[in-house]
């Protein structure tokens, strides 16, 4: 095992100065508070979204900015088949032996793809409670955390790593636009709506890469881990979901189309949601309305949406982008007497997205009469600044 662990931790033997790590602004702004907390930090999000890069960024920061001894920092990818028979506790014990560390010595653990280890929550609780450590972990499936978080209640914080937003996209591609060239922003924004924010796809632009990514998620994160036998059925189900982005959809209709039971359709929906390929938007209202009403669906990444349904409906992609920008504000859709308003955020901001179009009379009436703290209509790229929060 020693050779494997040395391979994962090159900073034990030499300087660690990776050249290709993208410093995501949101993480860097909050990094000091993250490090100061004793909580276990879970990075979640789509496969290949950059969770491993974030772990490496923090490692680099600890060594080069905080002066932490590199021998006290340990990274491992737990989906490595060479470590399949090893428990997390045994792996950490081996790390301590290699570096001759005492239990009183503080260590920094970076455990990538932790969901591949059975009973990881029990092992983390044991390490957290008995060792002087700061733990960072990642997973590509929220099901792992939701089903086991009770074991580490009060000991962890979850940070979802989202695809690059438009501003990060510009930084990632080294695109700098002066005030005089402001007119170019909309051009690049349309390019972003088509490309989305999966970092490697932004760099490579190869459609096959996105296809392979979706296939990997369906086969490895959904089918293999949840004993779903029909890969073809899962792919058909996902295509139907992408065709319904931005719409209130019926789980029974999906079940009828695919000739599966509603319970199976509900299970598939939850599996795609927990793999971060989609997001579900509830209806605003009383508890029973929220529980019983159909949900709207949005794609987690615009490039994946475009891959499956094309680029013709820019308005649909634009609405999806607005949703992704306000997702952390816990939005819901508003529905009354057959009329719908796109979003009502938790802070009571009513938002309707109308890309280069106008509200219907019924929408205008509902929009004006609905009680909220703020009301925003977004029709173009320039209107997006209305939903920015400092």
CSV table of C-alpha atoms in Angstrom, one decimal:
chain,number,residue,atom,x,y,z
A,1,UNK,CA,0.0,0.0,0.0
A,2,UNK,CA,2.9,2.4,0.7
A,3,UNK,CA,3.8,2.8,-3.0
A,4,UNK,CA,0.2,3.6,-3.8
A,5,UNK,CA,-0.1,6.3,-1.1
A,6,UNK,CA,3.2,7.9,-2.2
A,7,UNK,CA,1.9,8.1,-5.8
A,8,UNK,CA,-1.2,10.0,-4.5
A,9,UNK,CA,0.9,12.4,-2.4
A,10,UNK,CA,3.8,13.8,-4.5
A,11,UNK,CA,4.3,16.7,-2.0
A,12,UNK,CA,5.8,14.3,0.5
A,13,UNK,CA,8.9,14.2,-1.7
A,14,UNK,CA,9.0,17.4,-3.7
A,15,UNK,CA,7.5,20.9,-4.0
A,16,UNK,CA,3.8,21.0,-4.9
A,17,UNK,CA,3.1,23.7,-7.5
A,18,UNK,CA,0.5,22.5,-9.9
A,19,UNK,CA,0.2,24.8,-12.9
A,20,UNK,CA,-3.3,24.0,-14.1
A,21,UNK,CA,-5.5,24.5,-11.1
A,22,UNK,CA,-8.3,27.0,-11.6
A,23,UNK,CA,-9.0,29.1,-8.4
A,24,UNK,CA,-12.7,29.4,-8.2
A,25,UNK,CA,-13.6,32.7,-6.6
A,26,UNK,CA,-16.4,31.5,-4.3
A,27,UNK,CA,-14.2,28.9,-2.7
A,28,UNK,CA,-11.2,31.2,-2.3
A,29,UNK,CA,-13.4,33.9,-0.6
A,30,UNK,CA,-14.5,31.3,2.0
A,31,UNK,CA,-11.4,29.2,2.4
A,32,UNK,CA,-10.2,30.7,5.7
A,33,UNK,CA,-13.5,30.1,7.4
A,34,UNK,CA,-13.6,26.6,5.9
A,35,UNK,CA,-10.2,25.8,7.4
A,36,UNK,CA,-11.0,27.4,10.7
A,37,UNK,CA,-14.1,25.1,11.2
A,38,UNK,CA,-13.6,21.7,12.8
A,39,UNK,CA,-16.5,20.4,10.6
A,40,UNK,CA,-15.9,17.6,8.1
A,41,UNK,CA,-16.2,19.3,4.7
A,42,UNK,CA,-18.0,17.4,1.9
A,43,UNK,CA,-17.6,18.6,-1.6
A,44,UNK,CA,-20.5,17.2,-3.7
A,45,UNK,CA,-21.5,17.7,-7.4
A,46,UNK,CA,-21.4,16.2,-10.8
A,47,UNK,CA,-18.7,13.8,-11.7
A,48,UNK,CA,-15.7,15.6,-13.3
A,49,UNK,CA,-17.0,19.0,-12.2
A,50,UNK,CA,-13.7,19.9,-10.4
A,51,UNK,CA,-14.0,18.4,-6.9
A,52,UNK,CA,-10.6,16.8,-7.1
A,53,UNK,CA,-9.1,20.1,-8.3
A,54,UNK,CA,-10.6,21.9,-5.3
A,55,UNK,CA,-9.0,19.4,-3.0
A,56,UNK,CA,-5.7,20.0,-4.6
A,57,UNK,CA,-6.1,23.7,-4.4
A,58,UNK,CA,-6.7,23.5,-0.7
A,59,UNK,CA,-3.6,21.2,-0.3
A,60,UNK,CA,-1.5,23.7,-2.3
A,61,UNK,CA,-2.9,26.6,-0.1
A,62,UNK,CA,-2.1,24.7,3.1
A,63,UNK,CA,1.5,24.0,2.1
A,64,UNK,CA,2.4,27.2,0.3
A,65,UNK,CA,0.3,29.8,2.1
A,66,UNK,CA,-0.3,28.4,5.6
A,67,UNK,CA,3.1,26.7,6.0
A,68,UNK,CA,1.6,23.3,7.0
A,69,UNK,CA,4.2,20.5,6.9
A,70,UNK,CA,3.5,18.6,3.7
A,71,UNK,CA,4.0,15.3,5.5
A,72,UNK,CA,0.9,16.0,7.6
A,73,UNK,CA,-1.3,16.3,4.5
A,74,UNK,CA,-2.8,13.1,3.0
A,75,UNK,CA,-4.8,12.7,-0.2
A,76,UNK,CA,-6.3,9.4,-1.6
A,77,UNK,CA,-8.9,8.5,-4.2
A,78,UNK,CA,-11.1,5.9,-2.7
A,79,UNK,CA,-12.4,4.6,-6.0
A,80,UNK,CA,-8.9,3.1,-6.7
A,81,UNK,CA,-9.5,-0.6,-7.2
A,82,UNK,CA,-6.0,-1.3,-5.7
A,83,UNK,CA,-7.5,0.0,-2.4
A,84,UNK,CA,-10.8,-1.7,-2.7
A,85,UNK,CA,-10.3,-4.2,0.2
A,86,UNK,CA,-8.8,-1.5,2.5
A,87,UNK,CA,-11.0,0.4,5.0
A,88,UNK,CA,-10.5,4.1,5.4
A,89,UNK,CA,-9.2,3.6,8.9
A,90,UNK,CA,-6.6,1.2,7.8
A,91,UNK,CA,-5.5,3.6,5.0
A,92,UNK,CA,-5.1,6.4,7.4
A,93,UNK,CA,-3.2,4.2,9.9
A,94,UNK,CA,-0.8,3.3,7.0
A,95,UNK,CA,-0.3,7.0,6.3
A,96,UNK,CA,0.5,7.7,10.0
A,97,UNK,CA,3.0,4.8,9.9
A,98,UNK,CA,4.7,6.1,6.7
A,99,UNK,CA,5.1,9.6,8.1
A,100,UNK,CA,5.8,8.4,11.7
A,101,UNK,CA,3.0,10.7,13.0
A,102,UNK,CA,1.6,10.5,16.6
A,103,UNK,CA,-2.1,10.7,17.3
A,104,UNK,CA,-1.6,14.1,18.8
A,105,UNK,CA,-0.1,15.5,15.6
A,106,UNK,CA,-2.7,17.3,13.5
A,107,UNK,CA,-3.3,15.9,10.1
A,108,UNK,CA,-5.3,17.1,7.1
A,109,UNK,CA,-7.1,14.3,5.3
A,110,UNK,CA,-8.4,14.7,1.7
A,111,UNK,CA,-10.7,11.7,0.9
A,112,UNK,CA,-11.8,11.7,-2.8
A,113,UNK,CA,-14.9,9.8,-3.9
A,114,UNK,CA,-15.7,8.6,-0.4
A,115,UNK,CA,-19.0,7.0,-1.4
A,116,UNK,CA,-17.0,4.0,-2.8
A,117,UNK,CA,-16.3,2.9,0.8
A,118,UNK,CA,-18.9,1.0,2.8
A,119,UNK,CA,-19.8,2.5,6.2
A,120,UNK,CA,-17.7,5.5,5.4
A,121,UNK,CA,-19.8,7.6,7.8
A,122,UNK,CA,-19.0,5.3,10.8
A,123,UNK,CA,-15.3,5.4,9.9
A,124,UNK,CA,-15.3,9.2,9.6
A,125,UNK,CA,-17.1,9.6,12.9
A,126,UNK,CA,-14.4,7.5,14.5
A,127,UNK,CA,-11.6,9.4,13.0
A,128,UNK,CA,-13.2,12.8,13.7
A,129,UNK,CA,-13.9,11.8,17.4
A,130,UNK,CA,-10.5,10.2,18.2
A,131,UNK,CA,-7.9,12.0,16.1
A,132,UNK,CA,-6.5,15.5,15.7
A,133,UNK,CA,-7.6,16.0,12.2
A,134,UNK,CA,-9.3,18.2,9.6
A,135,UNK,CA,-11.2,16.1,7.0
A,136,UNK,CA,-12.2,17.1,3.5
A,137,UNK,CA,-14.1,14.5,1.4
A,138,UNK,CA,-15.9,14.4,-2.0
A,139,UNK,CA,-18.7,12.4,-3.5
A,140,UNK,CA,-20.5,12.5,-6.8
A,141,UNK,CA,-23.8,11.2,-5.4
A,142,UNK,CA,-25.8,13.1,-2.8
A,143,UNK,CA,-27.6,9.8,-1.9
A,144,UNK,CA,-24.5,8.7,0.0
A,145,UNK,CA,-24.7,11.7,2.3
A,146,UNK,CA,-28.5,11.9,2.7
A,147,UNK,CA,-28.8,8.2,3.7
A,148,UNK,CA,-25.9,8.2,6.2
A,149,UNK,CA,-25.6,11.8,7.5
A,150,UNK,CA,-27.3,10.9,10.8
A,151,UNK,CA,-24.1,9.3,11.9
A,152,UNK,CA,-22.2,12.6,11.5
A,153,UNK,CA,-24.9,15.1,12.5
A,154,UNK,CA,-23.4,18.3,13.8
A,155,UNK,CA,-20.0,17.3,12.5
A,156,UNK,CA,-20.1,18.1,8.8
A,157,UNK,CA,-20.9,20.8,6.2
A,158,UNK,CA,-21.7,20.2,2.6
A,159,UNK,CA,-20.6,22.4,-0.3
A,160,UNK,CA,-22.0,21.7,-3.7
A,161,UNK,CA,-19.5,22.3,-6.5
A,162,UNK,CA,-21.5,23.7,-9.5
A,163,UNK,CA,-20.5,24.0,-13.1
A,164,UNK,CA,-18.7,27.2,-14.0
A,165,UNK,CA,-21.0,30.1,-14.2
A,166,UNK,CA,-20.6,32.7,-16.9
A,167,UNK,CA,-18.1,34.9,-15.0
A,168,UNK,CA,-16.0,31.9,-14.1
A,169,UNK,CA,-16.3,30.7,-17.7
A,170,UNK,CA,-14.7,33.9,-18.9
A,171,UNK,CA,-11.9,33.6,-16.3
A,172,UNK,CA,-11.4,30.0,-17.2
A,173,UNK,CA,-10.9,30.8,-20.9
A,174,UNK,CA,-8.7,33.8,-20.1
A,175,UNK,CA,-11.2,36.1,-21.8
A,176,UNK,CA,-10.8,39.7,-20.7
A,177,UNK,CA,-13.3,42.3,-22.0
A,178,UNK,CA,-12.7,46.1,-21.5
A,179,UNK,CA,-15.6,48.5,-20.9
A,180,UNK,CA,-15.3,49.6,-24.6
A,181,UNK,CA,-15.8,46.0,-25.7
A,182,UNK,CA,-18.8,45.4,-23.4
A,183,UNK,CA,-20.9,44.6,-26.4
A,184,UNK,CA,-19.0,41.4,-26.8
A,185,UNK,CA,-20.4,40.0,-23.5
A,186,UNK,CA,-23.7,38.9,-25.0
A,187,UNK,CA,-21.8,37.1,-27.8
A,188,UNK,CA,-19.7,35.2,-25.3
A,189,UNK,CA,-22.8,34.6,-23.2
A,190,UNK,CA,-24.6,32.9,-26.1
A,191,UNK,CA,-21.5,30.8,-26.5
A,192,UNK,CA,-21.6,29.9,-22.8
A,193,UNK,CA,-25.3,28.9,-23.1
A,194,UNK,CA,-24.3,26.4,-25.8
A,195,UNK,CA,-21.1,25.1,-24.0
A,196,UNK,CA,-22.1,25.1,-20.4
A,197,UNK,CA,-19.7,24.9,-17.5
A,198,UNK,CA,-18.1,21.5,-17.3
A,199,UNK,CA,-14.4,22.6,-17.1
A,200,UNK,CA,-12.8,19.9,-19.3
A,201,UNK,CA,-15.5,20.4,-22.0
A,202,UNK,CA,-15.0,24.1,-21.9
A,203,UNK,CA,-11.3,23.5,-22.7
A,204,UNK,CA,-11.7,20.7,-25.2
A,205,UNK,CA,-15.1,21.4,-26.9
A,206,UNK,CA,-15.4,17.7,-27.8
A,207,UNK,CA,-19.0,16.5,-27.9
A,208,UNK,CA,-17.8,13.0,-27.3
A,209,UNK,CA,-16.4,14.1,-23.9
A,210,UNK,CA,-19.9,15.1,-22.7
A,211,UNK,CA,-21.4,11.9,-24.1
A,212,UNK,CA,-18.8,9.9,-22.2
A,213,UNK,CA,-19.4,11.9,-19.0
A,214,UNK,CA,-23.2,11.3,-19.1
A,215,UNK,CA,-22.6,7.6,-19.8
A,216,UNK,CA,-20.2,7.3,-16.9
A,217,UNK,CA,-22.7,8.9,-14.5
A,218,UNK,CA,-25.5,6.7,-15.7
A,219,UNK,CA,-23.4,3.5,-15.6
A,220,UNK,CA,-21.1,4.1,-12.5
A,221,UNK,CA,-23.1,6.5,-10.3
A,222,UNK,CA,-26.6,5.2,-11.0
A,223,UNK,CA,-26.8,1.7,-12.4
A,224,UNK,CA,-23.8,0.1,-10.7
A,225,UNK,CA,-24.4,1.6,-7.3
A,226,UNK,CA,-28.1,1.2,-7.2
A,227,UNK,CA,-28.5,-2.2,-9.0
A,228,UNK,CA,-30.4,-0.8,-12.1
A,229,UNK,CA,-30.0,-3.4,-14.9
A,230,UNK,CA,-31.3,-1.6,-18.0
A,231,UNK,CA,-28.8,1.1,-19.1
A,232,UNK,CA,-30.8,1.8,-22.2
A,233,UNK,CA,-33.9,2.5,-20.2
A,234,UNK,CA,-32.0,4.9,-18.0
A,235,UNK,CA,-30.7,6.8,-21.0
A,236,UNK,CA,-34.2,7.0,-22.5
A,237,UNK,CA,-35.5,8.3,-19.2
A,238,UNK,CA,-32.8,11.0,-19.1
A,239,UNK,CA,-33.6,12.1,-22.6
A,240,UNK,CA,-37.2,12.6,-21.7
A,241,UNK,CA,-36.1,14.7,-18.7
A,242,UNK,CA,-34.0,16.9,-20.8
A,243,UNK,CA,-36.9,17.5,-23.2
A,244,UNK,CA,-39.0,18.7,-20.2
A,245,UNK,CA,-36.5,21.2,-18.8
A,246,UNK,CA,-38.3,24.3,-17.6
A,247,UNK,CA,-41.7,22.5,-17.6
A,248,UNK,CA,-44.0,21.1,-14.9
A,249,UNK,CA,-43.9,17.4,-15.7
A,250,UNK,CA,-46.0,14.3,-14.9
A,251,UNK,CA,-44.2,11.3,-13.5
A,252,UNK,CA,-47.1,9.1,-14.6
A,253,UNK,CA,-46.7,10.3,-18.2
A,254,UNK,CA,-43.0,9.5,-18.2
A,255,UNK,CA,-43.9,6.0,-16.8
A,256,UNK,CA,-46.5,5.5,-19.5
A,257,UNK,CA,-44.1,6.5,-22.3
A,258,UNK,CA,-41.4,4.1,-21.1
A,259,UNK,CA,-43.9,1.4,-20.1
A,260,UNK,CA,-42.6,1.2,-16.5
A,261,UNK,CA,-44.4,1.6,-13.2
A,262,UNK,CA,-44.8,5.1,-11.6
A,263,UNK,CA,-42.8,3.9,-8.6
A,264,UNK,CA,-39.9,2.9,-10.9
A,265,UNK,CA,-40.1,6.3,-12.6
A,266,UNK,CA,-40.0,8.0,-9.3
A,267,UNK,CA,-37.0,6.0,-8.3
A,268,UNK,CA,-35.2,6.9,-11.5
A,269,UNK,CA,-36.0,10.5,-11.0
A,270,UNK,CA,-34.5,10.5,-7.6
A,271,UNK,CA,-31.4,8.7,-8.8
A,272,UNK,CA,-30.8,11.3,-11.5
A,273,UNK,CA,-31.4,14.1,-9.0
A,274,UNK,CA,-28.9,12.5,-6.5
A,275,UNK,CA,-26.3,12.2,-9.2
A,276,UNK,CA,-26.5,16.0,-9.8
A,277,UNK,CA,-27.5,15.7,-13.5
A,278,UNK,CA,-30.8,17.4,-12.8
A,279,UNK,CA,-32.4,19.8,-10.2
A,280,UNK,CA,-36.1,19.7,-9.2
A,281,UNK,CA,-38.1,22.8,-8.5
A,282,UNK,CA,-41.1,22.5,-6.1
A,283,UNK,CA,-44.3,24.6,-6.3
A,284,UNK,CA,-44.6,27.5,-3.8
A,285,UNK,CA,-47.4,27.1,-1.4
A,286,UNK,CA,-48.6,25.3,1.7
A,287,UNK,CA,-46.9,22.1,2.8
A,288,UNK,CA,-49.5,19.9,1.2
A,289,UNK,CA,-49.3,21.8,-2.1
A,290,UNK,CA,-45.5,21.5,-2.1
A,291,UNK,CA,-45.6,17.7,-1.4
A,292,UNK,CA,-48.5,16.8,-3.8
A,293,UNK,CA,-47.8,19.2,-6.7
A,294,UNK,CA,-45.7,18.2,-9.7
A,295,UNK,CA,-42.2,19.6,-9.9
A,296,UNK,CA,-40.4,21.5,-12.6
A,297,UNK,CA,-37.0,20.2,-13.9
A,298,UNK,CA,-33.8,22.0,-14.8
A,299,UNK,CA,-30.5,20.7,-16.1
A,300,UNK,CA,-27.5,20.9,-13.9
A,301,UNK,CA,-25.3,21.9,-16.9
A,302,UNK,CA,-26.4,23.8,-20.1
A,303,UNK,CA,-23.9,21.9,-22.3
A,304,UNK,CA,-25.4,18.6,-21.3
A,305,UNK,CA,-28.9,20.0,-22.0
A,306,UNK,CA,-27.8,21.2,-25.4
A,307,UNK,CA,-26.2,17.8,-26.2
A,308,UNK,CA,-29.6,16.1,-25.8
A,309,UNK,CA,-32.0,18.7,-27.2
A,310,UNK,CA,-30.0,21.2,-29.4
A,311,UNK,CA,-29.6,24.9,-29.2
A,312,UNK,CA,-32.7,26.1,-31.0
A,313,UNK,CA,-34.7,27.1,-27.9
A,314,UNK,CA,-32.4,29.8,-26.4
A,315,UNK,CA,-35.2,31.0,-24.2
A,316,UNK,CA,-35.3,27.6,-22.5
A,317,UNK,CA,-31.5,27.6,-21.9
A,318,UNK,CA,-31.7,31.2,-20.6
A,319,UNK,CA,-34.4,30.3,-18.1
A,320,UNK,CA,-32.3,27.3,-17.0
A,321,UNK,CA,-29.3,29.6,-16.5
A,322,UNK,CA,-31.3,32.0,-14.3
A,323,UNK,CA,-32.4,29.0,-12.2
A,324,UNK,CA,-28.8,27.9,-11.7
A,325,UNK,CA,-27.9,31.5,-10.7
A,326,UNK,CA,-30.6,31.6,-8.0
A,327,UNK,CA,-30.6,28.0,-6.9
A,328,UNK,CA,-28.9,28.7,-3.6
A,329,UNK,CA,-31.9,31.0,-2.8
A,330,UNK,CA,-34.2,28.0,-2.6
A,331,UNK,CA,-36.7,29.0,-5.3
A,332,UNK,CA,-40.1,27.5,-6.1
A,333,UNK,CA,-42.5,28.1,-9.0
A,334,UNK,CA,-45.8,29.9,-8.5
A,335,UNK,CA,-49.0,28.5,-10.0
A,336,UNK,CA,-52.5,29.8,-9.7
A,337,UNK,CA,-55.6,29.2,-11.9
A,338,UNK,CA,-53.6,27.8,-14.8
A,339,UNK,CA,-51.0,30.6,-14.8
A,340,UNK,CA,-47.4,30.1,-13.8
A,341,UNK,CA,-44.6,32.5,-12.7
A,342,UNK,CA,-41.1,31.0,-13.0
A,343,UNK,CA,-39.6,31.6,-9.6
A,344,UNK,CA,-40.3,32.8,-6.1
A,345,UNK,CA,-37.1,32.8,-4.0
A,346,UNK,CA,-36.9,32.1,-0.3
A,347,UNK,CA,-36.3,35.8,0.3
A,348,UNK,CA,-39.6,36.5,-1.4
A,349,UNK,CA,-38.3,37.8,-4.8
A,350,UNK,CA,-40.7,37.0,-7.6
A,351,UNK,CA,-38.9,36.4,-10.9
A,352,UNK,CA,-40.2,35.8,-14.4
A,353,UNK,CA,-37.9,35.0,-17.3
A,354,UNK,CA,-39.1,36.1,-20.7
A,355,UNK,CA,-36.2,35.9,-23.2
A,356,UNK,CA,-36.9,38.5,-25.8
A,357,UNK,CA,-40.6,38.2,-25.3
A,358,UNK,CA,-43.5,39.5,-23.2
A,359,UNK,CA,-45.7,38.3,-20.3
A,360,UNK,CA,-49.2,37.1,-21.3
A,361,UNK,CA,-52.1,39.0,-19.8
A,362,UNK,CA,-52.7,36.3,-17.3
A,363,UNK,CA,-49.1,36.3,-16.2
A,364,UNK,CA,-49.0,40.1,-16.0
A,365,UNK,CA,-52.1,40.0,-13.7
A,366,UNK,CA,-50.7,37.3,-11.4
A,367,UNK,CA,-47.2,39.0,-11.4
A,368,UNK,CA,-48.7,42.3,-10.3
A,369,UNK,CA,-51.1,40.9,-7.8
A,370,UNK,CA,-48.8,38.4,-6.1
A,371,UNK,CA,-47.4,39.6,-2.8
A,372,UNK,CA,-43.6,39.7,-2.6
A,373,UNK,CA,-40.7,41.8,-1.4
A,374,UNK,CA,-39.3,42.4,-4.9
A,375,UNK,CA,-40.4,41.6,-8.5
A,376,UNK,CA,-38.0,41.1,-11.4
A,377,UNK,CA,-38.6,40.4,-15.1
A,378,UNK,CA,-35.6,39.2,-17.0
A,379,UNK,CA,-35.7,39.5,-20.8
A,380,UNK,CA,-32.1,39.7,-21.8
A,381,UNK,CA,-28.5,39.3,-20.8
A,382,UNK,CA,-28.3,42.8,-19.5
A,383,UNK,CA,-31.2,42.1,-17.1
A,384,UNK,CA,-29.2,39.4,-15.3
A,385,UNK,CA,-27.5,42.0,-13.0
A,386,UNK,CA,-30.9,42.4,-11.4
A,387,UNK,CA,-30.5,39.0,-9.7
A,388,UNK,CA,-26.9,39.4,-8.6
A,389,UNK,CA,-26.4,39.4,-4.8
A,390,UNK,CA,-23.2,41.0,-3.4
